[in-house]
Coordinates of C-alpha atoms in Angstrom, one line a residue:
M16 CA -98.4 -11.4 -182.9
R17 CA -96.5 -14.7 -183.3
Q18 CA -99.4 -16.5 -181.6
F19 CA -101.8 -14.8 -184.1
E20 CA -99.6 -16.1 -186.9
F21 CA -99.8 -19.6 -185.5
F22 CA -103.6 -19.4 -185.1
S23 CA -104.1 -18.1 -188.7
A24 CA -101.9 -20.8 -190.1
V25 CA -103.6 -23.6 -188.2
A26 CA -107.0 -22.2 -189.2
S27 CA -106.0 -22.3 -192.9
E28 CA -104.6 -25.8 -192.8
L29 CA -106.9 -27.3 -190.1
S30 CA -103.8 -29.3 -189.0
F31 CA -101.1 -28.4 -186.5
T32 CA -98.6 -30.5 -188.5
R33 CA -99.3 -28.8 -191.8
A34 CA -99.3 -25.4 -190.2
A35 CA -95.9 -26.1 -188.6
D36 CA -94.5 -27.2 -192.0
R37 CA -95.9 -24.1 -193.6
L38 CA -94.3 -21.9 -190.9
T39 CA -91.1 -24.0 -190.9
I40 CA -91.1 -24.5 -187.1
A41 CA -91.7 -27.4 -184.8
Q42 CA -95.2 -28.6 -184.3
S43 CA -94.9 -28.4 -180.6
A44 CA -94.1 -24.7 -180.8
V45 CA -97.3 -24.1 -182.9
S46 CA -99.4 -26.2 -180.5
A47 CA -98.0 -24.4 -177.5
G48 CA -98.5 -21.0 -179.1
V49 CA -102.1 -21.6 -179.9
R50 CA -102.8 -23.0 -176.5
A51 CA -101.2 -19.9 -174.9
L52 CA -103.3 -17.6 -177.0
E53 CA -106.5 -19.5 -176.0
N54 CA -105.4 -19.3 -172.3
E55 CA -104.8 -15.5 -172.6
L56 CA -108.1 -14.9 -174.3
G57 CA -110.0 -17.3 -172.1
V58 CA -111.6 -19.1 -175.1
E59 CA -111.2 -22.3 -177.2
L60 CA -110.3 -21.5 -180.8
F61 CA -110.3 -25.1 -182.1
D62 CA -112.5 -28.1 -181.4
R63 CA -109.9 -30.9 -180.9
S64 CA -112.4 -33.6 -179.9
R65 CA -112.3 -35.2 -183.4
R66 CA -109.6 -36.6 -185.6
Q67 CA -109.9 -33.6 -187.8
I68 CA -109.7 -30.4 -185.9
R69 CA -112.0 -27.5 -186.7
L70 CA -112.6 -23.9 -185.7
T71 CA -115.1 -23.3 -182.9
S72 CA -117.7 -20.6 -183.4
T73 CA -115.5 -18.3 -181.4
G74 CA -112.5 -19.2 -183.6
E75 CA -114.5 -18.4 -186.7
L76 CA -115.5 -15.0 -185.2
L77 CA -112.0 -14.1 -184.3
L78 CA -110.1 -15.3 -187.4
P79 CA -111.0 -12.3 -189.6
K80 CA -110.0 -9.9 -186.8
V81 CA -106.7 -11.7 -186.2
R82 CA -105.9 -11.5 -189.9
E83 CA -106.8 -7.7 -189.9
A84 CA -104.4 -7.3 -187.0
L85 CA -101.6 -9.1 -188.8
D86 CA -102.3 -6.9 -191.9
A87 CA -102.0 -3.8 -189.7
V88 CA -98.7 -4.9 -188.2
N89 CA -97.4 -5.6 -191.7
G90 CA -98.4 -2.1 -192.7
V91 CA -96.3 -0.7 -189.8
R92 CA -93.4 -2.8 -191.1
D93 CA -93.8 -1.6 -194.6
A94 CA -93.9 2.0 -193.5
A95 CA -90.6 1.5 -191.5
E96 CA -89.0 -0.2 -194.5
E97 CA -89.9 2.7 -196.8
T98 CA -87.5 4.9 -194.7
T99 CA -84.7 2.4 -195.3
H100 CA -85.6 1.5 -198.9
A101 CA -85.3 -2.2 -198.0
I102 CA -88.2 -4.6 -198.3
T103 CA -88.5 -7.6 -196.0
G104 CA -91.4 -9.9 -195.1
S105 CA -92.9 -12.9 -196.9
I106 CA -95.3 -13.7 -199.7
V107 CA -97.4 -16.8 -200.3
I108 CA -98.2 -17.4 -203.9
G109 CA -100.7 -19.9 -205.3
L110 CA -100.0 -21.8 -208.5
M111 CA -101.9 -24.1 -210.9
T112 CA -100.4 -27.5 -211.3
S113 CA -98.5 -28.1 -214.6
V114 CA -99.5 -24.8 -216.1
T115 CA -96.3 -23.8 -217.9
L116 CA -97.3 -20.5 -219.4
V117 CA -95.5 -18.6 -216.7
N118 CA -91.8 -19.2 -216.0
V119 CA -92.2 -19.0 -212.3
P120 CA -88.6 -20.2 -211.3
R121 CA -87.0 -17.4 -213.4
L122 CA -89.4 -14.8 -212.0
L123 CA -88.6 -15.9 -208.4
G124 CA -84.9 -15.8 -209.2
L125 CA -85.2 -12.2 -210.4
F126 CA -87.3 -11.2 -207.4
R127 CA -84.8 -12.8 -204.9
T128 CA -81.9 -10.9 -206.6
G129 CA -83.7 -7.6 -206.2
H130 CA -85.3 -8.3 -202.8
P131 CA -83.2 -10.8 -200.8
G132 CA -84.9 -10.0 -197.6
V133 CA -88.3 -11.3 -198.7
G134 CA -89.2 -15.0 -198.3
V135 CA -91.5 -16.5 -200.9
R136 CA -93.5 -19.7 -200.4
L137 CA -95.4 -21.4 -203.2
R138 CA -98.6 -23.4 -202.7
A139 CA -100.1 -25.7 -205.4
A140 CA -103.9 -25.3 -206.1
R141 CA -105.9 -28.1 -204.5
R142 CA -109.2 -27.2 -206.3
G143 CA -108.0 -25.5 -209.4
S144 CA -108.5 -21.7 -209.9
A145 CA -111.7 -21.8 -207.8
G146 CA -109.7 -22.9 -204.8
L147 CA -107.1 -20.2 -205.4
L148 CA -109.8 -17.6 -205.5
D149 CA -111.1 -18.8 -202.2
E150 CA -107.7 -18.7 -200.6
L151 CA -107.1 -15.2 -201.8
A152 CA -110.3 -14.1 -200.2
T153 CA -109.5 -15.7 -196.9
G154 CA -105.9 -14.3 -196.9
E155 CA -104.2 -17.7 -197.1
L156 CA -102.6 -16.5 -200.3
D157 CA -101.2 -13.1 -201.0
L158 CA -101.0 -13.6 -204.8
A159 CA -102.0 -16.3 -207.3
F160 CA -101.3 -17.2 -210.8
L161 CA -104.8 -18.4 -211.9
A162 CA -107.0 -18.7 -214.9
L163 CA -110.4 -17.0 -215.3
S164 CA -113.1 -18.0 -217.8
G165 CA -114.9 -14.7 -217.9
P166 CA -114.7 -11.2 -216.6
V167 CA -112.5 -10.5 -213.6
P168 CA -114.5 -10.9 -210.4
A169 CA -115.2 -7.6 -208.5
Q170 CA -113.2 -8.8 -205.4
L171 CA -110.0 -9.3 -207.4
L172 CA -107.2 -7.1 -208.6
A173 CA -106.0 -9.1 -211.7
A174 CA -103.8 -8.5 -214.7
P175 CA -103.6 -10.9 -217.7
I176 CA -100.1 -12.5 -218.0
S177 CA -100.4 -15.0 -220.7
A178 CA -102.9 -17.0 -222.8
S179 CA -103.2 -20.2 -224.8
P180 CA -105.9 -21.1 -227.4
M181 CA -108.2 -24.0 -226.7
V182 CA -107.7 -27.0 -229.0
L183 CA -109.6 -30.2 -229.6
V184 CA -107.3 -33.1 -228.9
V185 CA -108.3 -36.3 -230.7
P186 CA -106.6 -39.6 -231.5
A187 CA -104.6 -39.6 -234.7
D188 CA -107.1 -42.0 -236.3
H189 CA -110.2 -40.1 -235.2
R190 CA -112.9 -39.2 -237.7
L191 CA -112.1 -35.5 -237.2
A192 CA -108.3 -35.9 -237.3
K193 CA -108.0 -34.5 -240.8
A194 CA -110.1 -31.4 -240.2
G195 CA -108.1 -28.2 -240.3
Q196 CA -110.0 -26.8 -237.4
V197 CA -113.4 -27.0 -235.7
G198 CA -115.8 -24.2 -234.9
L199 CA -118.6 -23.7 -232.4
D200 CA -121.1 -24.9 -235.0
H201 CA -119.3 -28.3 -234.9
L202 CA -119.9 -28.8 -231.1
G203 CA -123.0 -30.9 -231.9
D204 CA -120.8 -33.4 -233.7
L205 CA -118.8 -33.8 -230.4
A206 CA -121.8 -34.4 -228.2
P207 CA -121.6 -38.3 -228.6
E208 CA -117.9 -38.4 -227.7
E209 CA -116.5 -39.4 -224.4
F210 CA -114.5 -36.6 -222.9
I211 CA -111.4 -36.4 -220.7
D212 CA -111.4 -33.2 -218.6
L213 CA -110.4 -31.6 -215.3
P214 CA -112.8 -31.5 -212.4
P215 CA -115.3 -28.6 -211.9
G216 CA -113.6 -25.6 -210.4
Y217 CA -110.7 -25.7 -212.9
A218 CA -110.8 -22.9 -215.4
S219 CA -110.3 -24.9 -218.6
R220 CA -113.3 -27.1 -217.5
Q221 CA -115.4 -24.0 -216.9
I222 CA -114.5 -22.6 -220.4
V223 CA -115.7 -25.8 -222.0
D224 CA -118.8 -26.3 -219.8
E225 CA -119.9 -22.7 -220.5
T226 CA -119.3 -23.1 -224.2
F227 CA -121.4 -26.2 -224.4
A228 CA -124.1 -24.7 -222.2
A229 CA -124.3 -21.6 -224.4
A230 CA -124.9 -23.9 -227.4
G231 CA -127.6 -25.8 -225.6
L232 CA -125.6 -29.0 -225.6
E233 CA -124.5 -31.6 -223.1
R234 CA -121.5 -33.8 -223.2
R235 CA -120.2 -36.9 -221.3
V236 CA -117.1 -36.4 -219.2
M237 CA -116.0 -40.0 -218.5
I238 CA -112.5 -39.3 -217.0
E239 CA -111.5 -36.5 -214.7
V240 CA -107.9 -35.7 -214.0
S241 CA -106.6 -33.1 -211.6
D242 CA -103.3 -32.5 -213.5
I243 CA -103.8 -30.7 -216.7
G244 CA -100.4 -31.9 -217.9
T245 CA -101.6 -35.5 -218.1
A246 CA -105.0 -35.1 -219.7
A247 CA -103.8 -35.4 -223.3
E248 CA -102.1 -38.7 -222.6
Y249 CA -105.5 -40.3 -222.0
V250 CA -106.4 -39.2 -225.6
T251 CA -103.2 -40.8 -226.8
N252 CA -104.3 -44.1 -225.3
G253 CA -107.7 -44.0 -227.0
L254 CA -109.8 -43.2 -224.0
G255 CA -111.7 -40.2 -225.4
V256 CA -111.2 -36.7 -226.7
A257 CA -110.4 -33.5 -224.8
L258 CA -110.7 -29.8 -225.2
L259 CA -107.6 -28.3 -223.6
P260 CA -105.3 -25.3 -223.7
E261 CA -102.8 -25.8 -226.5
F262 CA -99.8 -25.8 -224.2
A263 CA -101.2 -28.8 -222.3
A264 CA -101.3 -31.0 -225.4
R265 CA -98.2 -29.8 -227.1
D266 CA -96.1 -32.9 -226.3
A267 CA -98.8 -35.5 -226.6
R268 CA -98.0 -38.3 -229.0
N269 CA -100.3 -39.9 -231.7
V270 CA -102.9 -37.1 -231.4
R271 CA -104.1 -34.3 -233.5
R272 CA -104.6 -30.8 -232.1
L273 CA -107.4 -28.9 -233.8
P274 CA -107.9 -25.2 -233.2
V275 CA -111.5 -24.3 -232.0
A276 CA -112.7 -21.1 -233.6
G277 CA -114.7 -19.0 -231.3
M278 CA -113.8 -20.6 -228.0
P279 CA -112.3 -18.3 -225.4
D280 CA -108.6 -18.6 -224.7
F281 CA -107.2 -20.1 -221.5
T282 CA -105.9 -16.9 -219.9
V283 CA -103.6 -16.8 -216.9
Y284 CA -103.8 -13.8 -214.5
L285 CA -101.7 -12.6 -211.7
A286 CA -104.3 -11.9 -209.0
A287 CA -104.6 -10.4 -205.5
S288 CA -107.6 -9.7 -203.3
R289 CA -109.0 -6.3 -203.7
T290 CA -110.3 -6.3 -200.1
R291 CA -106.9 -7.0 -198.4
R292 CA -104.0 -4.6 -198.0
L293 CA -101.1 -5.3 -200.4
S294 CA -97.7 -5.3 -198.5
A295 CA -94.7 -3.7 -200.0
A296 CA -93.3 -7.1 -200.8
V297 CA -96.4 -8.1 -202.7
R298 CA -96.4 -4.8 -204.6
A299 CA -92.8 -5.3 -205.6
F300 CA -93.5 -8.8 -206.9
I301 CA -96.5 -7.5 -208.9
D302 CA -94.4 -4.7 -210.4
L303 CA -91.7 -7.2 -211.4
A304 CA -94.1 -9.7 -212.9
L305 CA -95.9 -7.1 -215.0
A306 CA -92.7 -5.4 -216.2
D307 CA -90.6 -8.5 -217.1
D308 CA -91.3 -10.1 -220.4
E309 CA -87.7 -11.2 -221.3
T310 CA -87.2 -14.7 -222.6
G311 CA -90.8 -15.7 -222.0
A312 CA -90.7 -15.2 -218.2
I313 CA -94.4 -14.2 -218.1
R314 CA -95.6 -15.5 -221.5

């Protein structure tokens, strides 16, 4: 089973080094474990002929089955733990970068106090919420705090945790700076503007793109930033305007934040895959996150 864990981690990272870091063991142990598994099965799981390793066709075929086996073993562990009322194991949680709507450190502190036998690892989104959705589907993540721009996809179990209204962020001397708010009927006035935004795949970008598309309008995104926490600073420096969740522009200087009537909120969900078994540790974390609303822990 340890060899299965090594194989699954390397398949997720496509790197023995990153897999070893993720598992907090020596790279040599991971490499030896995967090689031993290949020898035992009589197949090659990875193509090592290039600088970037990749799964062989056999590896791609076996990966889902290996992960099903790992889930089954964890199910046995959970059943045993239920007889002792002690939860152990580990959870991997995906997070969006610079999204401060959820007080994750406090939530993790509460969880560790209640379940000291569970290890929790955090992974930052590499491709926004779209990337987190993919990693939930493949089993690389057990849970994710992510944002959705529309209905919850059928493959997800998801509960809304917090939300932030979208605002138009403009320089303090912009022609719209004195407006109290803007509505969807004003989007045409924004079409000539140069926009700062996040790359496709990020939920806030999808909200804005879908809103403009529904109005039959196009816009020019001139600067893309992967950290939502820095986007408003580009507006501060006169490089364009931005449509962002209010929390992401709260501390920006020399800008005006105008509410946008009719635009969907940026909503954060705690999500898990509907097609994968939820371990006792994952269920305990979900219960805590949905029950705890003290001092803004999940707001």
